[in-house]
GROMACS .gro file of C-alpha atoms in nm:
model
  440
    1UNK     CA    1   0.000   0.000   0.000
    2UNK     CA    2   0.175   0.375  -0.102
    3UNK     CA    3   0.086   0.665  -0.003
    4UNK     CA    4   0.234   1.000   0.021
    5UNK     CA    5   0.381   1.143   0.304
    6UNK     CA    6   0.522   1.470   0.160
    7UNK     CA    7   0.233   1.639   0.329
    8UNK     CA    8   0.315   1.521   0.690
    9UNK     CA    9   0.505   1.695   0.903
   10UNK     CA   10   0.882   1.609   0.912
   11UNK     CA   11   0.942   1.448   1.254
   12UNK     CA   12   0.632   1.205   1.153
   13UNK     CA   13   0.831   1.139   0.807
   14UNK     CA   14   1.156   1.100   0.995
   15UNK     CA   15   0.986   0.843   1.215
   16UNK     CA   16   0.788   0.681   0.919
   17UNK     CA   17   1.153   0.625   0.734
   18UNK     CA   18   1.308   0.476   1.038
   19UNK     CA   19   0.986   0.209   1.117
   20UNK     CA   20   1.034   0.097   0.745
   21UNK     CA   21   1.438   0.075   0.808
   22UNK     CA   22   1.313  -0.168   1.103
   23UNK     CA   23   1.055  -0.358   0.858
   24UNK     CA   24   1.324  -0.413   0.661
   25UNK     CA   25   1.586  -0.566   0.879
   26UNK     CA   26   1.312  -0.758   1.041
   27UNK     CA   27   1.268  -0.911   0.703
   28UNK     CA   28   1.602  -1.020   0.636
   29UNK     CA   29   1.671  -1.172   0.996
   30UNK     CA   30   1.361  -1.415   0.932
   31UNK     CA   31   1.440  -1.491   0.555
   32UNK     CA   32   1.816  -1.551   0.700
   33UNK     CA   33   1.990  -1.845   0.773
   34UNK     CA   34   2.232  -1.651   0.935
   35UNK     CA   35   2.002  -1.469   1.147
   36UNK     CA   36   1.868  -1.773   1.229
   37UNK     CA   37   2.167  -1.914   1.336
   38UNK     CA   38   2.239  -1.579   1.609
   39UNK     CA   39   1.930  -1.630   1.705
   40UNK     CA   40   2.044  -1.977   1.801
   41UNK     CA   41   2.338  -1.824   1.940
   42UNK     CA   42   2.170  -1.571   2.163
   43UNK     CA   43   1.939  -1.851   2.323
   44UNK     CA   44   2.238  -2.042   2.403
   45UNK     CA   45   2.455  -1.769   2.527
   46UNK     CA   46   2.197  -1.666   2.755
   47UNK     CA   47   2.072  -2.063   2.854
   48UNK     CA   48   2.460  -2.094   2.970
   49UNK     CA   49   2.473  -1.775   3.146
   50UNK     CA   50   2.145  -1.882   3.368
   51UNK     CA   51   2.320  -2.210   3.460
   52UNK     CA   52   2.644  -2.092   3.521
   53UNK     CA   53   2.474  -1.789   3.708
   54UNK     CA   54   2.298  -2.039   3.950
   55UNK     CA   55   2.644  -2.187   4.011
   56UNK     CA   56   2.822  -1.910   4.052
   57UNK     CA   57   2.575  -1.669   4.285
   58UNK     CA   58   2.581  -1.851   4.599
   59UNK     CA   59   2.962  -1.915   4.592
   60UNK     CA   60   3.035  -1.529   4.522
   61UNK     CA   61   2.728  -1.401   4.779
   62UNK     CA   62   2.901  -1.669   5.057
   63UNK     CA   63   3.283  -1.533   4.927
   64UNK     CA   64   3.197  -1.156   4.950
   65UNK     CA   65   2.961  -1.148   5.245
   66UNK     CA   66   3.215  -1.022   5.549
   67UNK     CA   67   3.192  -1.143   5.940
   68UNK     CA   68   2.897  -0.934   6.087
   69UNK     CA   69   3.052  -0.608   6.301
   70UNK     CA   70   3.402  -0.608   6.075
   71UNK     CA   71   3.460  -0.280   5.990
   72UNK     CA   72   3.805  -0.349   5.785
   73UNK     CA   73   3.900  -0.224   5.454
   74UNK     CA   74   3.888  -0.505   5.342
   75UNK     CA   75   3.537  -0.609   5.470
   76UNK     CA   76   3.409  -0.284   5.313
   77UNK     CA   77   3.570  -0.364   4.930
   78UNK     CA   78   3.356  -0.680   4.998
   79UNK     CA   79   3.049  -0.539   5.071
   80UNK     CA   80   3.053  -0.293   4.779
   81UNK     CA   81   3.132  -0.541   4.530
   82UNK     CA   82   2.876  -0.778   4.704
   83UNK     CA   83   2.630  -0.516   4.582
   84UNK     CA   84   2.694  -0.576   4.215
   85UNK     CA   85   2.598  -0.960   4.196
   86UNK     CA   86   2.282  -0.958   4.052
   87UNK     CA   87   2.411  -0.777   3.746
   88UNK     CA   88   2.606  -1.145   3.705
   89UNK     CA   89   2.370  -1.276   3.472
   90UNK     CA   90   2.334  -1.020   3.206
   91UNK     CA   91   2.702  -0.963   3.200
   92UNK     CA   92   2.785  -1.328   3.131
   93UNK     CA   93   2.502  -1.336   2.875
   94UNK     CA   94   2.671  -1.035   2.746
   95UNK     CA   95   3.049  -1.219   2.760
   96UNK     CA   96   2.913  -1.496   2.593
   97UNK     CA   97   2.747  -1.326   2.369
   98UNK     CA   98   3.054  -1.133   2.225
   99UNK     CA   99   3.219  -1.466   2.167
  100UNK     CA  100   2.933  -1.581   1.970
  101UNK     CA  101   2.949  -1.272   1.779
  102UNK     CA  102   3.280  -1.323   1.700
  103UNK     CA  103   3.231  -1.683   1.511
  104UNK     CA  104   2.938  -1.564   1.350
  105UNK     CA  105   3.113  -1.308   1.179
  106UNK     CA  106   3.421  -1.567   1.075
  107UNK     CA  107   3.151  -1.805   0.953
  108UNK     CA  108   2.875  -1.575   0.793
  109UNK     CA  109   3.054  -1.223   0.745
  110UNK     CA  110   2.743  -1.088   0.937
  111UNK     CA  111   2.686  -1.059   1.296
  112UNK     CA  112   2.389  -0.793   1.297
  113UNK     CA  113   2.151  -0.999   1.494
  114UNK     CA  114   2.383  -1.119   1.814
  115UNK     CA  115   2.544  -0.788   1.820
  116UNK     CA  116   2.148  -0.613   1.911
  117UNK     CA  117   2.113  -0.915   2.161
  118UNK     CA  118   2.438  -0.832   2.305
  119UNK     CA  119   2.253  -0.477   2.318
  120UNK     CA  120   1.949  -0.619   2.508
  121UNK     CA  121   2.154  -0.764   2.782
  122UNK     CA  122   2.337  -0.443   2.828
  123UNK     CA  123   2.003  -0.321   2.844
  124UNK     CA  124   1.896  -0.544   3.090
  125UNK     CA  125   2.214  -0.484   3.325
  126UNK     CA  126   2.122  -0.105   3.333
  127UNK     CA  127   1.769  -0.203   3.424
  128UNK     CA  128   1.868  -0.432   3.717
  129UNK     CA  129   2.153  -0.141   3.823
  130UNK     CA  130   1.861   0.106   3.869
  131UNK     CA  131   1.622  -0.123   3.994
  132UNK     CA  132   1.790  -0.337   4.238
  133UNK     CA  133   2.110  -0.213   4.321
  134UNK     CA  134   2.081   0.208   4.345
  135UNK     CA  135   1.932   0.294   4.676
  136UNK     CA  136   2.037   0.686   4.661
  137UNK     CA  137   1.687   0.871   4.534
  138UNK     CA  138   1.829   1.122   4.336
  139UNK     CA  139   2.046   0.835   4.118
  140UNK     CA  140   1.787   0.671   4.103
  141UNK     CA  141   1.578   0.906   3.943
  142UNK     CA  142   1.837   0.988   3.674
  143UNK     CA  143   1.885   0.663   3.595
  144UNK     CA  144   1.532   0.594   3.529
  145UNK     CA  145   1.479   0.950   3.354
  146UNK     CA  146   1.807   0.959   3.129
  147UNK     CA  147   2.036   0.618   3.166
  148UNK     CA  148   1.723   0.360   3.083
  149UNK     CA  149   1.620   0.567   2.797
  150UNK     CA  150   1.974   0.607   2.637
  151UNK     CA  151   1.948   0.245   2.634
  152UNK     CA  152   1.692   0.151   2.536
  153UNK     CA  153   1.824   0.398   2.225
  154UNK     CA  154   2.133   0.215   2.193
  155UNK     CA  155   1.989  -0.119   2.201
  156UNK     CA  156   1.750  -0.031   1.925
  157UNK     CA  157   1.989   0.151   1.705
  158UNK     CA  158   1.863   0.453   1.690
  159UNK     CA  159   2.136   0.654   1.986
  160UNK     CA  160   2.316   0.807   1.694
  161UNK     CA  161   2.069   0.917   1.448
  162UNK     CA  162   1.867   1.072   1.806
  163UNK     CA  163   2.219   1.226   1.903
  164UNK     CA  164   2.254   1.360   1.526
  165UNK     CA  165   1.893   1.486   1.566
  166UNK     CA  166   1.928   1.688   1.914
  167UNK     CA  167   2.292   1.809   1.806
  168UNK     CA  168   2.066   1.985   1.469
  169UNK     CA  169   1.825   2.109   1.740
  170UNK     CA  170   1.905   2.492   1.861
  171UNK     CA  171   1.773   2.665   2.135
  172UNK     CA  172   1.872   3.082   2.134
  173UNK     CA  173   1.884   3.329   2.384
  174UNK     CA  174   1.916   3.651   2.288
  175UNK     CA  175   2.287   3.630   2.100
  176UNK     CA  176   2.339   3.327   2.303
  177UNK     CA  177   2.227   2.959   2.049
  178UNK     CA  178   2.305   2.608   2.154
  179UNK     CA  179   2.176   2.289   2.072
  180UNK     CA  180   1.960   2.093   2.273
  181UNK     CA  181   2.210   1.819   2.302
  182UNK     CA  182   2.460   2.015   2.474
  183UNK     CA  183   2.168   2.093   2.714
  184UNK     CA  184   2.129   1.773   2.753
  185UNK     CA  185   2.478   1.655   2.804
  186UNK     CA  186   2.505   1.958   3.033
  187UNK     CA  187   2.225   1.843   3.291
  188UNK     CA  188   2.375   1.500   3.314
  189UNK     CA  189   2.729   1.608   3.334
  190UNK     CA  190   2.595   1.887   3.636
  191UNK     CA  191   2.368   1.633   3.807
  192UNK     CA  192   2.668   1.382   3.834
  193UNK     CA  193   2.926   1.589   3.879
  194UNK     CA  194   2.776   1.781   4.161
  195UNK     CA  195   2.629   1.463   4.332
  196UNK     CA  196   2.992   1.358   4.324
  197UNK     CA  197   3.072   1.645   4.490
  198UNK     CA  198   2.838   1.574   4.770
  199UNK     CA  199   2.907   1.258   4.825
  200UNK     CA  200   3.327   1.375   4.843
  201UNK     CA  201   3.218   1.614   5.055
  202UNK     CA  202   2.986   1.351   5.295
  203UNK     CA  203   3.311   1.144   5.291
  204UNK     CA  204   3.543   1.394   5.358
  205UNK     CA  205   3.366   1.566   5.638
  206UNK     CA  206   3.343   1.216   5.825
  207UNK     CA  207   3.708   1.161   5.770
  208UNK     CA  208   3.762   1.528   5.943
  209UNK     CA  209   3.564   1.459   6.263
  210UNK     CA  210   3.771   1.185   6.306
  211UNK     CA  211   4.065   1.387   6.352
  212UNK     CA  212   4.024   1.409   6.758
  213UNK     CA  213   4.410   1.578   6.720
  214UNK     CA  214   4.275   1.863   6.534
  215UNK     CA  215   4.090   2.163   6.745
  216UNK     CA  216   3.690   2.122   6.670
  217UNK     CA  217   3.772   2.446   6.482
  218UNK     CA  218   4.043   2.368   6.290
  219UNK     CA  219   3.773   2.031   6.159
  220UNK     CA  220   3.518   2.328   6.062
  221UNK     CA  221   3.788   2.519   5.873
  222UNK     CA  222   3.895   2.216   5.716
  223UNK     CA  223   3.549   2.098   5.600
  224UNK     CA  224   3.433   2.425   5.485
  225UNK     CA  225   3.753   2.466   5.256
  226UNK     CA  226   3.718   2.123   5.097
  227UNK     CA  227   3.339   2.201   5.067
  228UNK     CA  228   3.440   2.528   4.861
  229UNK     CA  229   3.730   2.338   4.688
  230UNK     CA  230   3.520   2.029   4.584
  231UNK     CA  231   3.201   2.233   4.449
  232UNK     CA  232   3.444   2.484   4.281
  233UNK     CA  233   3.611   2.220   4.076
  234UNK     CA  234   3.271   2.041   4.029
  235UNK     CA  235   3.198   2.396   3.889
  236UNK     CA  236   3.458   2.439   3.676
  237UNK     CA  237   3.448   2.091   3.502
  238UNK     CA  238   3.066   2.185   3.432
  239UNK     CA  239   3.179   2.453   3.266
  240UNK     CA  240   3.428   2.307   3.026
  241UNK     CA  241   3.206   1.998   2.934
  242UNK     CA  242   2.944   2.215   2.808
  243UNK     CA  243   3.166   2.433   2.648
  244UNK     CA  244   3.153   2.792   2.842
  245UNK     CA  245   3.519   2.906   2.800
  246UNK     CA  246   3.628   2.987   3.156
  247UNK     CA  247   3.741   3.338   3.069
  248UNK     CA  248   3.344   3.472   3.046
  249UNK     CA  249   3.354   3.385   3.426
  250UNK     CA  250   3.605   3.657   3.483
  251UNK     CA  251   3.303   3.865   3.341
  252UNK     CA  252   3.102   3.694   3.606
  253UNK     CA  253   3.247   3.755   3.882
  254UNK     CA  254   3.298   4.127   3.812
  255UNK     CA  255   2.915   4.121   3.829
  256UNK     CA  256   2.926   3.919   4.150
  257UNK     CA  257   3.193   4.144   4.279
  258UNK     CA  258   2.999   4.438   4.229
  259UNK     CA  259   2.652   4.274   4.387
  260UNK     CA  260   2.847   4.246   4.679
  261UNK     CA  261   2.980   4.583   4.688
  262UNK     CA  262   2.619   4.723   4.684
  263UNK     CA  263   2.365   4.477   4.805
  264UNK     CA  264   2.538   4.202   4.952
  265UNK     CA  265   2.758   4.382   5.213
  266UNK     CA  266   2.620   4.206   5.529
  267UNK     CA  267   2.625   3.872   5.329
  268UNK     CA  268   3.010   3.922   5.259
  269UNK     CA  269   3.055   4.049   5.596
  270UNK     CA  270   2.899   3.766   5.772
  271UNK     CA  271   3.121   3.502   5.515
  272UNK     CA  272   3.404   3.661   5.620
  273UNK     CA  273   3.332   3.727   5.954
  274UNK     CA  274   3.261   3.318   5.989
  275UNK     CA  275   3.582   3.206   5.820
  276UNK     CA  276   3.784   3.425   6.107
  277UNK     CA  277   3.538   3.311   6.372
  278UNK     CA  278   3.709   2.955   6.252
  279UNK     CA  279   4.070   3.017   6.250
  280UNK     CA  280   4.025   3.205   6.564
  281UNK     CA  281   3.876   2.923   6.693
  282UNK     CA  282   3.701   3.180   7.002
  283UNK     CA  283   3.329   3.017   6.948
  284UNK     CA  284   3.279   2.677   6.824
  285UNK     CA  285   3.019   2.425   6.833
  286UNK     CA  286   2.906   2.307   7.169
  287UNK     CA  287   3.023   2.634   7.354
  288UNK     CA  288   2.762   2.844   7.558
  289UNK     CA  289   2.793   3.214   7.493
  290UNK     CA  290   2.652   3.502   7.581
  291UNK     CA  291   2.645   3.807   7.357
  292UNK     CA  292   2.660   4.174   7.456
  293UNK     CA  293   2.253   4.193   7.429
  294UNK     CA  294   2.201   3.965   7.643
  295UNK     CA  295   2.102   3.668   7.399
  296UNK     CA  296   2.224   3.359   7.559
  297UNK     CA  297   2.228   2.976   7.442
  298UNK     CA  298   2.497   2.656   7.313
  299UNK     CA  299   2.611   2.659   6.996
  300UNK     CA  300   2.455   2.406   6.759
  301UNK     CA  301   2.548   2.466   6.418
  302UNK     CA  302   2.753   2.701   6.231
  303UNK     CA  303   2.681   2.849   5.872
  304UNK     CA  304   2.844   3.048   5.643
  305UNK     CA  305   2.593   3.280   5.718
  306UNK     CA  306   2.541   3.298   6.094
  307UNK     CA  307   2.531   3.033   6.405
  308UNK     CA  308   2.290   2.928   6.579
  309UNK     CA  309   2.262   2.870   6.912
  310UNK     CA  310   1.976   2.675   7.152
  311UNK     CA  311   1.863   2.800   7.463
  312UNK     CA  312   1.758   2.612   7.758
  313UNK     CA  313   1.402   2.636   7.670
  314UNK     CA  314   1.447   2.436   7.372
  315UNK     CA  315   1.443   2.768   7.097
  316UNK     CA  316   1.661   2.784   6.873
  317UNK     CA  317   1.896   3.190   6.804
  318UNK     CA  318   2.035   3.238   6.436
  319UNK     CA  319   2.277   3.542   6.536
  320UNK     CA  320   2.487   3.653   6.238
  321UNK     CA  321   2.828   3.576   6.217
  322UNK     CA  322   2.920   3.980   6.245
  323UNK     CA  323   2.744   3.993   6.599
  324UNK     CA  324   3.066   3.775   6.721
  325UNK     CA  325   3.312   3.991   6.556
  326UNK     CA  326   3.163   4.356   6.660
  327UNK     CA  327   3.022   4.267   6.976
  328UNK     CA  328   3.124   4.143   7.341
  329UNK     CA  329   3.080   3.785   7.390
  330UNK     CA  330   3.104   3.573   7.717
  331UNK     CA  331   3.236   3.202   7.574
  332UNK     CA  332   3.163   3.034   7.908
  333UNK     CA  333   3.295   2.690   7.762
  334UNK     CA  334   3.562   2.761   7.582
  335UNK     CA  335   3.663   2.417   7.500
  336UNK     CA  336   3.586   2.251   7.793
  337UNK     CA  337   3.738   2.518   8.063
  338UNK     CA  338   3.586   2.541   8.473
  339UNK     CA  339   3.414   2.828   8.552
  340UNK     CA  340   3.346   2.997   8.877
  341UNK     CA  341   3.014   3.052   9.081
  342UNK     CA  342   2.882   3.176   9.421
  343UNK     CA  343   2.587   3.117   9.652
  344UNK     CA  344   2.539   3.422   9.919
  345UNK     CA  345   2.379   3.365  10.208
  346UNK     CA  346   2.393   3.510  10.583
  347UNK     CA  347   2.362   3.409  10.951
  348UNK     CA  348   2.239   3.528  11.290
  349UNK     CA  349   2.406   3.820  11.454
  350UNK     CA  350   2.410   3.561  11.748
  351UNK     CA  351   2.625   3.334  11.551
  352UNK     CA  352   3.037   3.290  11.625
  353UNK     CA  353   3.135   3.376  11.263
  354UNK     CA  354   3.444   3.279  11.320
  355UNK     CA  355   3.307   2.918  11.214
  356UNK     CA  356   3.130   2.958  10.911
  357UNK     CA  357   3.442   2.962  10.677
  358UNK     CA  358   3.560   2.569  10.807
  359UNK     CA  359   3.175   2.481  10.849
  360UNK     CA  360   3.055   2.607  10.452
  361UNK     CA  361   3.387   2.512  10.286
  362UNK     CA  362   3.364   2.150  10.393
  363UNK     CA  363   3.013   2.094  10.286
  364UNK     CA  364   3.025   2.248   9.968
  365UNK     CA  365   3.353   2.080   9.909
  366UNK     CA  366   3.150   1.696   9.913
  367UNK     CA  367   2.936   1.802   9.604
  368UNK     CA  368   3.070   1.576   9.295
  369UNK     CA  369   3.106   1.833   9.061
  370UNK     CA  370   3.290   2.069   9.228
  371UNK     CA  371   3.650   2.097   9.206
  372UNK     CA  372   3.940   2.155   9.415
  373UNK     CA  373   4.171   2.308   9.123
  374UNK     CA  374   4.224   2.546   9.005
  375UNK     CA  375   4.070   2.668   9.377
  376UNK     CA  376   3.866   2.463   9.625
  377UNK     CA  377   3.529   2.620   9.762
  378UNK     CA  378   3.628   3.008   9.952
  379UNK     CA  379   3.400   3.091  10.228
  380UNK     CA  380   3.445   3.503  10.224
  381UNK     CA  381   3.269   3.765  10.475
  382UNK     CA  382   3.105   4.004  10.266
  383UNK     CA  383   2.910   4.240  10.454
  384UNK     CA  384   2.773   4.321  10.798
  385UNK     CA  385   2.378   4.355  10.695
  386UNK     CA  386   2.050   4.482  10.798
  387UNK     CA  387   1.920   4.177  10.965
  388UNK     CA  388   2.250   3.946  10.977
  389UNK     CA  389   2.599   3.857  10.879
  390UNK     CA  390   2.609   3.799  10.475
  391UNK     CA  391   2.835   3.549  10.338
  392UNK     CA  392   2.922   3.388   9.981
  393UNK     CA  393   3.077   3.075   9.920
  394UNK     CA  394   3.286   3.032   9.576
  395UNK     CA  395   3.332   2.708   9.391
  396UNK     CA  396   3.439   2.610   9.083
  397UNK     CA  397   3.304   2.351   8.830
  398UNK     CA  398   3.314   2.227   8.497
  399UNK     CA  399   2.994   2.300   8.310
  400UNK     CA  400   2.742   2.590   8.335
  401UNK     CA  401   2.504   2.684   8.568
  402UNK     CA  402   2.180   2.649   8.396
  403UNK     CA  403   2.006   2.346   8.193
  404UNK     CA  404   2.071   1.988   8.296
  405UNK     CA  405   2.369   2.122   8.531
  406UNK     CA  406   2.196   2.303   8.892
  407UNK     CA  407   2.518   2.373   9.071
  408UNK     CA  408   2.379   2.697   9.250
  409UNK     CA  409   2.091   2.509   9.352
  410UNK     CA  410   2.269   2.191   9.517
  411UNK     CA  411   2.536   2.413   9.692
  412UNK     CA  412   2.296   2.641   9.833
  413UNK     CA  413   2.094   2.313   9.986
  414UNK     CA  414   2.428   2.182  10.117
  415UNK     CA  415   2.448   2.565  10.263
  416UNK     CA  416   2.109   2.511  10.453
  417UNK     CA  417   2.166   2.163  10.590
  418UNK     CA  418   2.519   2.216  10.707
  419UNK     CA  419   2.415   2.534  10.870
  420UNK     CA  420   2.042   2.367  11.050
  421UNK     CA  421   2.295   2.072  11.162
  422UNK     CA  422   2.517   2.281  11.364
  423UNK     CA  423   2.205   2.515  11.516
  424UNK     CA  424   2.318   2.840  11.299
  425UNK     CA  425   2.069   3.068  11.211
  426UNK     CA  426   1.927   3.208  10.942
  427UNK     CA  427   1.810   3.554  10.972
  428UNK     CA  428   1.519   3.742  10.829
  429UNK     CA  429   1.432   4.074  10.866
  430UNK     CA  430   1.258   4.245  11.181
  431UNK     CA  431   1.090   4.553  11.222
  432UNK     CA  432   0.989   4.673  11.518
  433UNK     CA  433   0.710   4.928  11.523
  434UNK     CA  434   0.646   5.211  11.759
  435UNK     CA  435   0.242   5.254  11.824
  436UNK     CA  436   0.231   5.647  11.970
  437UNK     CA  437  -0.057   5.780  12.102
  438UNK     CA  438  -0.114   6.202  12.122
  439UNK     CA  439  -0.058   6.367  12.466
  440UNK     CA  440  -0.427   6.426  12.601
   0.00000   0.00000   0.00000
């Protein structure tokens, strides 16, 4: 049956002259002997792969599994690898196929049919690689969205006349044109490259908080810098592969340079005032600071931006970066270091003050968490008040006064008991009152 098909449009006649290119291969392969023989081969190559797969699977799943808790090099080679046994069976069809291709093409001078089997099982390996062994979402996605149809492309025949026909496609810009293949190549180039970059980065931040030698600011510095370094050459590589010559970027960052001049001057100033905060090492995470307005809290996180810090009520502070630069701030942590608190208190006028000193130092001294260096608990005189003697007793600990830790509160109930056991006591104010009546 003929017809014409001048009056279609041309991506229908394209795909018109390609389904008869099919018809007519599938033609010769069943009018073949040749083909038929492939065919032959194909079933055979892949009948051997399935038994020797059956063989083989156990012995390399019992080989590569590792002792349960070994954490070795070693036992982690083996587990990765482990991951990769189901695509066995495809890749010895695949093997075994290629050898079959081989004699077909000494015997018949033609190998057209095994070589698009040997297609199909590479086919078939990609589609068990995104289906059974990917777990990470994102490559998972790209492999069903771009890796199964490239494929499924090449195993038809059709990945270079569909590479020929994007590379003729353009897509302009203003005075900017490109094809829609080097769009194409660009996305999957960017999406691999940069999840490479995470993943570095993932790796190489683990190995950092390792380092125990290293200050915990130092292991900030150092992650942030390979951060920068890894997405900057992830950047870079982008930008060759799809063909941007790296001297327009010099363009670019005049632009950037002057965004920051005008609108992004707290941005820059917070970037830079967290990179000093890190080689300074003065706030960190896990310290407890308080800053000049009185905003108080332990640092949970640090950003190029700002850090953020959790108070004891559970909230959580994002202070900028600049506040720790420009400002006063109390680091009562710093990296682990005691700090020093008092509890006042006061006795009877009646009492022999002489006594207090021996009689509040020991007591406090049998609380756990305080320490007797750098100084042990100081019993000082303070004042001689309204309605008694006042005291304060100084201790010092290692921690801060608030949250889980109550060291105020414990010392000041080891005040009361030790004073109630040895009959001191506690004043509280008295007024006396004069009731006057008029001469009569």
């Amino acid at each position: 049956m003929n017809f014409d098909t001048a009056s279609l449009p041309p991506v229908v006649q394209n795909m018109l002259g390609y389904a008869l290119q099919v018809w007519d291969i599938a033609k010769v392969w069943v009018l073949s002997p040749a083909a038929w023989s492939q065919f032959g081969l194909l079933l055979a190559a892949f009948a051997a792969s399935y038994v020797l797969n059956k063989r083989l699977r156990p012995l390399l799943e019992r080989i590569l599994t590792p002792e349960p808790g070994k954490t070795s090099i070693l036992s982690t080679i083996r587990r990765f690898v482990l991951i990769f046994v189901p695509l066995l069976l495809p890749l010895l069809a695949w093997g075994f196929t290629a050898i079959g291709e081989q004699a077909t093409r000494a015997l018949f001078g033609s190998g057209a049919v095994i070589a698009f089997g040997k297609r199909v099982f590479l086919l078939l390996a990609a589609r068990i690689l995104v289906q059974e062994i990917i777990t990470d979402v994102f490559l998972r996605v790209l492999g069903k969205t771009i890796l199964l149809p490239i494929m499924v492309l090449y195993a038809l025949g059709l990945l270079d006349y569909a590479t020929a026909y994007l590379n003729e496609m353009t897509v302009s810009l203003g005075n900017i044109e490109f094809t829609v293949m080097a769009v194409i190549r660009g996305v999957i180039a960017g999406s691999i490259l940069f999840w490479l970059g995470r993943w570095s980065n993932d790796q190489t931040g683990s190995y950092l908080e390792k380092q125990e030698e290293l200050r915990p600011a130092a292991r900030q510095l150092a992650t942030k810098a390979a951060e920068l370094t890894i997405y900057g050459i992830a950047f870079i590589l982008l930008m060759s592969i799809i063909g941007v010559p790296l001297t327009s970027l010099a363009v670019l960052s005049g632009a950037i340079g002057v965004g920051l001049g005008f609108g992004l001057q707290k941005i820059a100033s917070n970037y830079i005032s967290g990179v000093i905060l890190l080689l300074e090492g003065q706030a960190t995470v896990g310290d407890y600071v308080e800053l000049d307005n009185g905003m108080a809290g332990t640092i949970v996180q640090t950003t190029a931006r700002a850090m953020i810090l959790e108070t004891y009520d559970g909230r959580w502070i994002v202070v900028p970066n600049e506040d720790f630069i420009t400002t006063r701030v109390i680091n009562y942590s710093d990296q682990g270091s005691t700090n020093r608190y008092e509890v006042p208190f006061s006795v009877s006028y009646k009492t022999d003050i002489n006594k207090i000193p021996d009689i509040i130092e020991s007591a406090v001294a049998k609380h756990p968490a305080v320490l007797s260096d750098p100084f042990p608990p100081d019993c000082e005189f303070r004042a001689f008040g309204d309605s008694g003697v006042e005291f304060a007793v100084e201790f010092w600990v290692n921690g801060i006064d608030d949250g889980r830790h109550k060291f105020s509160s414990d010392v000041g109930f080891l005040i009361w008991n030790a004073l109630r056991d040895n009959d001191i006591e506690i004043p509280y104010p008295h007024r006396v009152i004069e009731m006057r009546t008029p001469d009569t």
